[in-house]
């Protein structure tokens, strides 16, 4: 089997040792004779798995006791609906920094009783930067932002000061790669399939005082009910929770989030330096707001982009095609993606540039 480097935006690369462990435990989990796939979610074996996954995530992110951790289904996209349904009483504020933020706004706008205010937007400049938010109206129920804009390649490194208004963060594409302080948020959510494990599980971290603000919600979308039932109101995504738990263990062994942030900086820096030195490839994103985990780049010529993607694939650099709305290429450098993959990519970019009209030496 050819070694490849997988730049997929999600579902994305997972740590090899975790995949190995899943393989080893597939037929018989810890000598039980059962696969995790076959196990009742009420069994003591699975109770241990979900409890440990939560404990490890709490340790990694230093999640305080006044927050509940939920393992839900429906992806980050269901959170676009659950957040306003649970927390939105009169008026919510949104920061519009890209396609995923837009989807969150659109879902909130569907709720008839909720007024939605867009507090800031970078739409006029194609979402190539993070807008500044100097103050936030204190009557808002919450303020929503997307910490890493997966498609556009921008990220928040300082969070807006929202005072007493809870900040809600969609951390889907940089959770566990950048060391955010959980206490700065009222609620955090993230789909697992980018930086935590397989698709099928969504992590929600919610401050307990935000639960139960609205009565009579349908059971499956009521955070309070989910919290009271320890994410087991119905059958949770057992295998995804198990696999994410192994990824959390792996992260802890690697040195935790600070170490992951350090490695992310190193990987991203190498790619950005290559882009900035290139006369063929470029990044459109404002330097101070550039993402560490999802990095779009292009040549400005879509035929050449396509050629690059094809030739890259031949040497084992796969899934580099950019999102259809941005075009070009995108390198997703999540925690499980190794530095050697970025070294291989940047060397390949330099070769490609020499052969295809780059004039860096001129
Ligand atoms: C991928 C992504 C989503 C959508 O996630 P699903 O789990 O597929 O619903 C939402 N927000 C961000 C920032 C994402 O990167």
Short mmCIF file of C-alpha atoms and ligand atoms in Angstrom, two decimals:
data_model
loop_
_atom_site.label_atom_id
_atom_site.label_comp_id
_atom_site.label_asym_id
_atom_site.label_seq_id
_atom_site.Cartn_x
_atom_site.Cartn_y
_atom_site.Cartn_z
CA UNK A 1 0.00 0.00 0.00
CA UNK A 2 1.36 3.40 -1.01
CA UNK A 3 1.82 5.82 1.89
CA UNK A 4 -0.45 8.77 1.38
CA UNK A 5 -1.00 12.08 3.08
CA UNK A 6 -4.69 12.79 3.48
CA UNK A 7 -5.61 16.49 3.45
CA UNK A 8 -9.36 15.83 3.68
CA UNK A 9 -11.42 18.54 5.39
CA UNK A 10 -13.66 15.98 7.05
CA UNK A 11 -14.16 13.18 7.70
CA UNK A 12 -10.45 13.50 8.06
CA UNK A 13 -7.24 11.73 8.93
CA UNK A 14 -7.12 9.95 12.28
CA UNK A 15 -4.04 8.98 14.29
CA UNK A 16 -2.61 5.71 12.96
CA UNK A 17 -2.12 4.22 16.47
CA UNK A 18 -5.81 4.81 17.15
CA UNK A 19 -6.84 3.03 13.95
CA UNK A 20 -4.53 0.17 14.92
CA UNK A 21 -6.07 -0.08 18.36
CA UNK A 22 -9.57 -0.10 16.88
CA UNK A 23 -8.44 -2.90 14.59
CA UNK A 24 -6.96 -4.87 17.48
CA UNK A 25 -10.08 -4.49 19.59
CA UNK A 26 -12.57 -4.92 16.76
CA UNK A 27 -13.51 -8.56 17.30
CA UNK A 28 -13.24 -8.65 21.07
CA UNK A 29 -13.09 -5.53 23.19
CA UNK A 30 -10.81 -6.11 26.17
CA UNK A 31 -11.39 -9.87 26.10
CA UNK A 32 -15.17 -9.51 26.33
CA UNK A 33 -15.78 -11.52 23.16
CA UNK A 34 -17.85 -8.59 21.86
CA UNK A 35 -17.06 -5.81 19.46
CA UNK A 36 -17.87 -2.29 20.63
CA UNK A 37 -20.17 -2.28 17.59
CA UNK A 38 -22.24 -5.02 19.19
CA UNK A 39 -22.39 -3.71 22.72
CA UNK A 40 -25.43 -2.38 24.55
CA UNK A 41 -25.00 1.26 25.41
CA UNK A 42 -26.33 0.37 28.87
CA UNK A 43 -23.66 -2.29 29.43
CA UNK A 44 -21.01 -1.66 32.06
CA UNK A 45 -18.33 -1.99 29.37
CA UNK A 46 -19.79 0.86 27.35
CA UNK A 47 -20.55 2.93 30.45
CA UNK A 48 -16.85 2.78 31.18
CA UNK A 49 -16.01 3.86 27.59
CA UNK A 50 -18.25 6.93 27.59
CA UNK A 51 -17.27 7.95 31.11
CA UNK A 52 -13.57 7.74 30.28
CA UNK A 53 -14.04 9.65 27.00
CA UNK A 54 -15.72 12.48 28.88
CA UNK A 55 -13.08 12.49 31.63
CA UNK A 56 -10.23 12.66 29.15
CA UNK A 57 -11.88 15.43 27.14
CA UNK A 58 -12.49 17.35 30.38
CA UNK A 59 -8.84 16.98 31.32
CA UNK A 60 -7.60 18.01 27.86
CA UNK A 61 -9.75 21.12 27.62
CA UNK A 62 -9.77 21.83 31.35
CA UNK A 63 -13.54 21.91 31.31
CA UNK A 64 -14.80 23.22 34.67
CA UNK A 65 -17.42 21.32 36.69
CA UNK A 66 -20.07 23.93 35.97
CA UNK A 67 -20.17 22.69 32.38
CA UNK A 68 -21.91 19.59 31.06
CA UNK A 69 -20.33 17.58 28.27
CA UNK A 70 -22.75 15.97 25.82
CA UNK A 71 -22.13 13.48 23.03
CA UNK A 72 -24.97 14.00 20.59
CA UNK A 73 -25.90 13.21 17.00
CA UNK A 74 -27.00 15.32 14.05
CA UNK A 75 -23.63 16.93 13.38
CA UNK A 76 -22.64 20.52 13.96
CA UNK A 77 -25.49 21.39 11.61
CA UNK A 78 -28.13 20.29 14.12
CA UNK A 79 -26.49 22.65 16.61
CA UNK A 80 -27.35 25.51 14.25
CA UNK A 81 -30.94 24.72 15.29
CA UNK A 82 -30.48 23.46 18.85
CA UNK A 83 -28.60 26.55 20.00
CA UNK A 84 -31.35 29.07 19.11
CA UNK A 85 -34.10 26.68 20.21
CA UNK A 86 -32.53 26.23 23.64
CA UNK A 87 -30.92 29.60 24.28
CA UNK A 88 -32.76 32.06 22.06
CA UNK A 89 -35.55 33.84 23.87
CA UNK A 90 -35.83 37.21 22.18
CA UNK A 91 -32.75 38.28 20.28
CA UNK A 92 -29.48 36.61 19.32
CA UNK A 93 -26.30 38.06 17.80
CA UNK A 94 -24.26 36.35 15.10
CA UNK A 95 -20.85 37.09 13.64
CA UNK A 96 -20.86 36.33 9.95
CA UNK A 97 -17.49 35.03 8.82
CA UNK A 98 -18.31 32.46 6.17
CA UNK A 99 -20.49 29.71 4.81
CA UNK A 100 -20.88 27.78 8.06
CA UNK A 101 -21.66 30.97 9.99
CA UNK A 102 -24.23 31.80 7.32
CA UNK A 103 -25.90 28.44 7.78
CA UNK A 104 -26.06 29.00 11.54
CA UNK A 105 -27.67 32.40 10.92
CA UNK A 106 -30.19 31.00 8.45
CA UNK A 107 -31.31 28.28 10.84
CA UNK A 108 -31.74 30.76 13.71
CA UNK A 109 -33.77 33.03 11.43
CA UNK A 110 -36.26 30.22 10.90
CA UNK A 111 -37.43 30.50 14.49
CA UNK A 112 -40.39 32.83 14.44
CA UNK A 113 -40.00 34.18 17.98
CA UNK A 114 -36.32 34.96 17.71
CA UNK A 115 -34.84 38.12 16.30
CA UNK A 116 -31.41 37.63 14.74
CA UNK A 117 -28.88 40.44 14.56
CA UNK A 118 -25.71 40.14 12.49
CA UNK A 119 -23.22 42.02 14.67
CA UNK A 120 -20.36 42.01 12.18
CA UNK A 121 -19.64 40.51 8.78
CA UNK A 122 -16.66 40.02 6.52
CA UNK A 123 -18.88 39.20 3.52
CA UNK A 124 -17.93 42.35 1.60
CA UNK A 125 -14.32 41.12 1.42
CA UNK A 126 -15.16 37.52 0.62
CA UNK A 127 -14.59 36.40 4.21
CA UNK A 128 -10.83 36.84 3.93
CA UNK A 129 -10.48 38.31 7.41
CA UNK A 130 -12.05 38.29 10.87
CA UNK A 131 -14.07 41.41 11.60
CA UNK A 132 -13.48 43.27 14.81
CA UNK A 133 -16.22 43.36 17.41
CA UNK A 134 -15.74 46.12 19.92
CA UNK A 135 -18.92 45.87 21.92
CA UNK A 136 -21.93 43.64 22.19
CA UNK A 137 -25.45 44.74 23.22
CA UNK A 138 -26.06 43.32 26.69
CA UNK A 139 -29.71 42.44 26.01
CA UNK A 140 -28.74 39.64 23.62
CA UNK A 141 -29.47 36.05 24.65
CA UNK A 142 -26.14 34.92 23.19
CA UNK A 143 -23.51 35.73 20.59
CA UNK A 144 -22.56 33.05 18.07
CA UNK A 145 -19.28 32.76 16.20
CA UNK A 146 -17.33 30.19 14.20
CA UNK A 147 -13.84 29.96 15.69
CA UNK A 148 -12.31 28.46 12.56
CA UNK A 149 -13.86 29.05 9.17
CA UNK A 150 -13.17 25.72 7.57
CA UNK A 151 -13.92 26.78 4.01
CA UNK A 152 -12.47 30.31 3.96
CA UNK A 153 -9.43 29.60 6.14
CA UNK A 154 -9.73 32.26 8.84
CA UNK A 155 -9.75 31.86 12.61
CA UNK A 156 -10.46 33.83 15.78
CA UNK A 157 -7.37 34.00 17.99
CA UNK A 158 -8.85 36.54 20.37
CA UNK A 159 -12.48 36.22 21.23
CA UNK A 160 -14.79 39.22 21.40
CA UNK A 161 -15.60 40.42 24.91
CA UNK A 162 -19.29 39.77 25.32
CA UNK A 163 -19.70 40.76 28.97
CA UNK A 164 -22.57 38.82 30.52
CA UNK A 165 -23.86 37.62 27.17
CA UNK A 166 -22.92 33.95 26.69
CA UNK A 167 -20.60 33.32 23.77
CA UNK A 168 -21.51 30.29 21.65
CA UNK A 169 -18.72 28.83 19.56
CA UNK A 170 -18.77 26.46 16.61
CA UNK A 171 -15.32 24.90 17.10
CA UNK A 172 -15.83 22.10 14.56
CA UNK A 173 -12.56 22.62 12.70
CA UNK A 174 -10.13 23.74 15.38
CA UNK A 175 -11.29 22.20 18.65
CA UNK A 176 -8.25 20.60 20.37
CA UNK A 177 -5.83 22.36 17.98
CA UNK A 178 -5.98 25.81 19.51
CA UNK A 179 -5.95 26.36 23.24
CA UNK A 180 -9.20 28.24 23.85
CA UNK A 181 -10.36 28.83 27.41
CA UNK A 182 -13.67 27.02 27.88
CA UNK A 183 -14.65 29.61 30.49
CA UNK A 184 -14.83 32.23 27.73
CA UNK A 185 -17.80 30.36 26.27
CA UNK A 186 -21.32 29.65 27.42
CA UNK A 187 -21.53 26.84 24.91
CA UNK A 188 -19.13 25.08 22.55
CA UNK A 189 -20.05 22.60 19.87
CA UNK A 190 -18.09 20.62 17.31
CA UNK A 191 -18.73 17.74 14.95
CA UNK A 192 -16.26 14.94 15.64
CA UNK A 193 -15.29 14.12 12.08
CA UNK A 194 -12.71 16.86 11.63
CA UNK A 195 -10.44 16.81 14.63
CA UNK A 196 -11.83 14.20 17.02
CA UNK A 197 -12.71 10.98 15.24
CA UNK A 198 -15.25 9.43 12.93
CA UNK A 199 -18.47 11.11 11.81
CA UNK A 200 -21.64 10.51 13.81
CA UNK A 201 -20.90 12.27 17.08
CA UNK A 202 -21.10 15.92 18.06
CA UNK A 203 -19.56 17.27 21.23
CA UNK A 204 -21.50 19.96 23.10
CA UNK A 205 -19.98 21.65 26.14
CA UNK A 206 -22.57 23.79 27.86
CA UNK A 207 -22.57 25.86 31.03
CA UNK A 208 -25.17 24.41 33.36
CA UNK A 209 -26.94 27.70 34.08
CA UNK A 210 -27.89 27.90 30.39
CA UNK A 211 -29.88 24.67 30.55
CA UNK A 212 -33.66 24.64 30.85
CA UNK A 213 -34.27 28.22 29.73
CA UNK A 214 -37.03 27.06 27.42
CA UNK A 215 -39.75 24.59 28.33
CA UNK A 216 -41.54 22.05 26.17
CA UNK A 217 -38.78 21.41 23.66
CA UNK A 218 -38.85 18.14 21.70
CA UNK A 219 -36.85 15.65 23.74
CA UNK A 220 -34.00 15.02 21.34
CA UNK A 221 -33.14 18.68 20.97
CA UNK A 222 -33.42 19.61 24.64
CA UNK A 223 -29.91 20.07 26.13
CA UNK A 224 -31.28 19.78 29.65
CA UNK A 225 -32.87 16.41 29.01
CA UNK A 226 -29.73 15.19 27.23
CA UNK A 227 -27.62 16.35 30.17
CA UNK A 228 -29.91 14.75 32.77
CA UNK A 229 -29.61 11.50 30.86
CA UNK A 230 -25.81 11.67 30.42
CA UNK A 231 -26.21 11.69 26.62
CA UNK A 232 -28.14 8.42 26.89
CA UNK A 233 -31.72 9.55 26.47
CA UNK A 234 -31.68 7.29 23.45
CA UNK A 235 -28.96 5.18 21.88
CA UNK A 236 -25.88 7.40 21.53
CA UNK A 237 -23.38 7.00 18.65
CA UNK A 238 -21.49 4.34 20.57
CA UNK A 239 -18.74 3.50 18.12
CA UNK A 240 -17.96 7.15 17.36
CA UNK A 241 -17.75 7.88 21.10
CA UNK A 242 -15.40 4.93 21.59
CA UNK A 243 -13.16 6.04 18.70
CA UNK A 244 -13.12 9.68 19.82
CA UNK A 245 -12.21 8.48 23.32
CA UNK A 246 -9.15 6.76 21.86
CA UNK A 247 -8.24 9.96 20.00
CA UNK A 248 -8.50 11.88 23.30
CA UNK A 249 -6.17 9.33 24.93
CA UNK A 250 -3.73 9.72 22.04
CA UNK A 251 -3.83 13.52 22.35
CA UNK A 252 -3.10 13.28 26.04
CA UNK A 253 -0.09 11.06 25.34
CA UNK A 254 1.19 13.56 22.76
CA UNK A 255 1.21 16.30 25.38
CA UNK A 256 -2.30 17.75 25.20
CA UNK A 257 -3.71 20.83 23.51
CA UNK A 258 -0.75 23.13 24.11
CA UNK A 259 1.47 20.68 22.30
CA UNK A 260 -1.12 20.32 19.52
CA UNK A 261 -1.29 24.09 19.12
CA UNK A 262 2.50 24.23 18.91
CA UNK A 263 2.56 21.54 16.22
CA UNK A 264 -0.30 23.24 14.37
CA UNK A 265 1.65 26.49 14.31
CA UNK A 266 4.70 24.71 12.98
CA UNK A 267 2.77 22.93 10.22
CA UNK A 268 0.79 26.01 9.20
CA UNK A 269 3.86 28.24 9.25
CA UNK A 270 5.71 26.01 6.82
CA UNK A 271 2.84 26.11 4.35
CA UNK A 272 2.25 29.86 4.70
CA UNK A 273 5.96 30.60 4.29
CA UNK A 274 5.96 28.55 1.11
CA UNK A 275 2.88 30.38 -0.16
CA UNK A 276 4.28 33.81 0.66
CA UNK A 277 7.57 33.02 -1.07
CA UNK A 278 5.83 31.65 -4.16
CA UNK A 279 5.09 33.56 -7.34
CA UNK A 280 2.56 30.92 -8.38
CA UNK A 281 0.59 29.93 -5.29
CA UNK A 282 -1.01 32.34 -2.88
CA UNK A 283 -3.35 32.66 0.08
CA UNK A 284 -6.04 35.37 0.01
CA UNK A 285 -6.45 35.48 3.77
CA UNK A 286 -5.30 38.43 5.93
CA UNK A 287 -2.09 37.32 7.65
CA UNK A 288 -3.22 37.89 11.23
CA UNK A 289 -6.39 35.85 10.74
CA UNK A 290 -4.99 32.86 8.91
CA UNK A 291 -6.22 29.48 10.06
CA UNK A 292 -3.80 26.95 11.53
CA UNK A 293 -5.91 23.97 10.53
CA UNK A 294 -7.69 24.61 7.23
CA UNK A 295 -5.62 26.43 4.64
CA UNK A 296 -7.00 27.34 1.22
CA UNK A 297 -4.55 28.34 -1.51
CA UNK A 298 -4.61 28.72 -5.26
CA UNK A 299 -2.72 29.68 -8.40
CA UNK A 300 -5.41 31.97 -9.74
CA UNK A 301 -5.79 29.73 -12.79
CA UNK A 302 -8.36 26.99 -12.30
CA UNK A 303 -6.88 24.73 -15.00
CA UNK A 304 -3.51 24.90 -13.30
CA UNK A 305 -5.19 24.25 -9.94
CA UNK A 306 -6.81 21.12 -11.39
CA UNK A 307 -3.50 19.98 -12.84
CA UNK A 308 -1.81 20.51 -9.48
CA UNK A 309 -4.48 18.52 -7.65
CA UNK A 310 -4.16 15.66 -10.15
CA UNK A 311 -0.39 15.51 -10.05
CA UNK A 312 -0.34 15.81 -6.27
CA UNK A 313 -2.67 12.85 -6.02
CA UNK A 314 -0.29 10.75 -8.11
CA UNK A 315 2.44 11.22 -5.51
CA UNK A 316 0.14 10.43 -2.60
CA UNK A 317 -0.97 13.94 -1.60
CA UNK A 318 -4.71 13.33 -1.64
CA UNK A 319 -7.91 15.30 -1.05
CA UNK A 320 -6.36 18.68 -1.75
CA UNK A 321 -9.27 19.96 -3.81
CA UNK A 322 -10.65 23.17 -2.35
CA UNK A 323 -14.27 23.72 -1.41
CA UNK A 324 -16.36 24.40 -4.51
CA UNK A 325 -17.27 27.89 -3.26
CA UNK A 326 -13.63 29.02 -2.95
CA UNK A 327 -11.99 26.86 -5.61
CA UNK A 328 -8.28 26.10 -5.76
CA UNK A 329 -6.77 23.86 -3.12
CA UNK A 330 -7.22 23.39 0.58
CA UNK A 331 -4.87 21.66 2.98
CA UNK A 332 -6.54 20.54 6.19
CA UNK A 333 -3.85 20.13 8.82
CA UNK A 334 -5.71 18.63 11.76
CA UNK A 335 -4.02 17.13 14.82
CA UNK A 336 -3.50 13.71 13.27
CA UNK A 337 -1.86 15.20 10.18
CA UNK A 338 1.94 14.93 10.43
CA UNK A 339 4.52 17.64 9.76
CA UNK A 340 6.19 15.31 7.22
CA UNK A 341 3.03 15.61 5.12
CA UNK A 342 3.40 19.39 4.98
CA UNK A 343 7.09 19.04 4.15
CA UNK A 344 6.20 16.71 1.28
CA UNK A 345 3.48 19.07 0.06
CA UNK A 346 5.63 22.20 0.12
CA UNK A 347 8.50 20.44 -1.69
CA UNK A 348 6.03 19.26 -4.30
CA UNK A 349 4.62 22.78 -4.67
CA UNK A 350 8.09 24.16 -5.31
CA UNK A 351 8.77 21.52 -7.98
CA UNK A 352 5.42 22.19 -9.60
CA UNK A 353 6.09 25.89 -9.62
CA UNK A 354 9.44 25.46 -11.36
CA UNK A 355 7.82 23.38 -14.07
CA UNK A 356 4.75 25.51 -14.55
CA UNK A 357 5.70 29.09 -15.04
CA UNK A 358 6.64 30.10 -11.55
CA UNK A 359 9.35 32.76 -11.67
CA UNK A 360 10.49 32.79 -8.06
CA UNK A 361 14.14 33.04 -9.01
CA UNK A 362 13.61 36.09 -11.22
C1 LIG B 1 -17.99 20.89 8.92
C2 LIG B 1 -18.54 22.02 9.67
C3 LIG B 1 -19.89 22.10 10.03
C4 LIG B 1 -20.89 21.05 9.63
O1 LIG B 1 -20.66 19.89 10.32
P1 LIG B 1 -21.66 18.64 10.22
O2 LIG B 1 -21.19 17.81 11.36
O3 LIG B 1 -21.44 18.03 8.88
O4 LIG B 1 -23.03 19.12 10.39
C5 LIG B 1 -20.30 23.18 10.77
N1 LIG B 1 -19.44 24.14 11.14
C6 LIG B 1 -18.15 24.12 10.80
C7 LIG B 1 -17.24 25.20 11.25
C8 LIG B 1 -17.65 23.05 10.06
O5 LIG B 1 -16.35 23.02 9.73
#
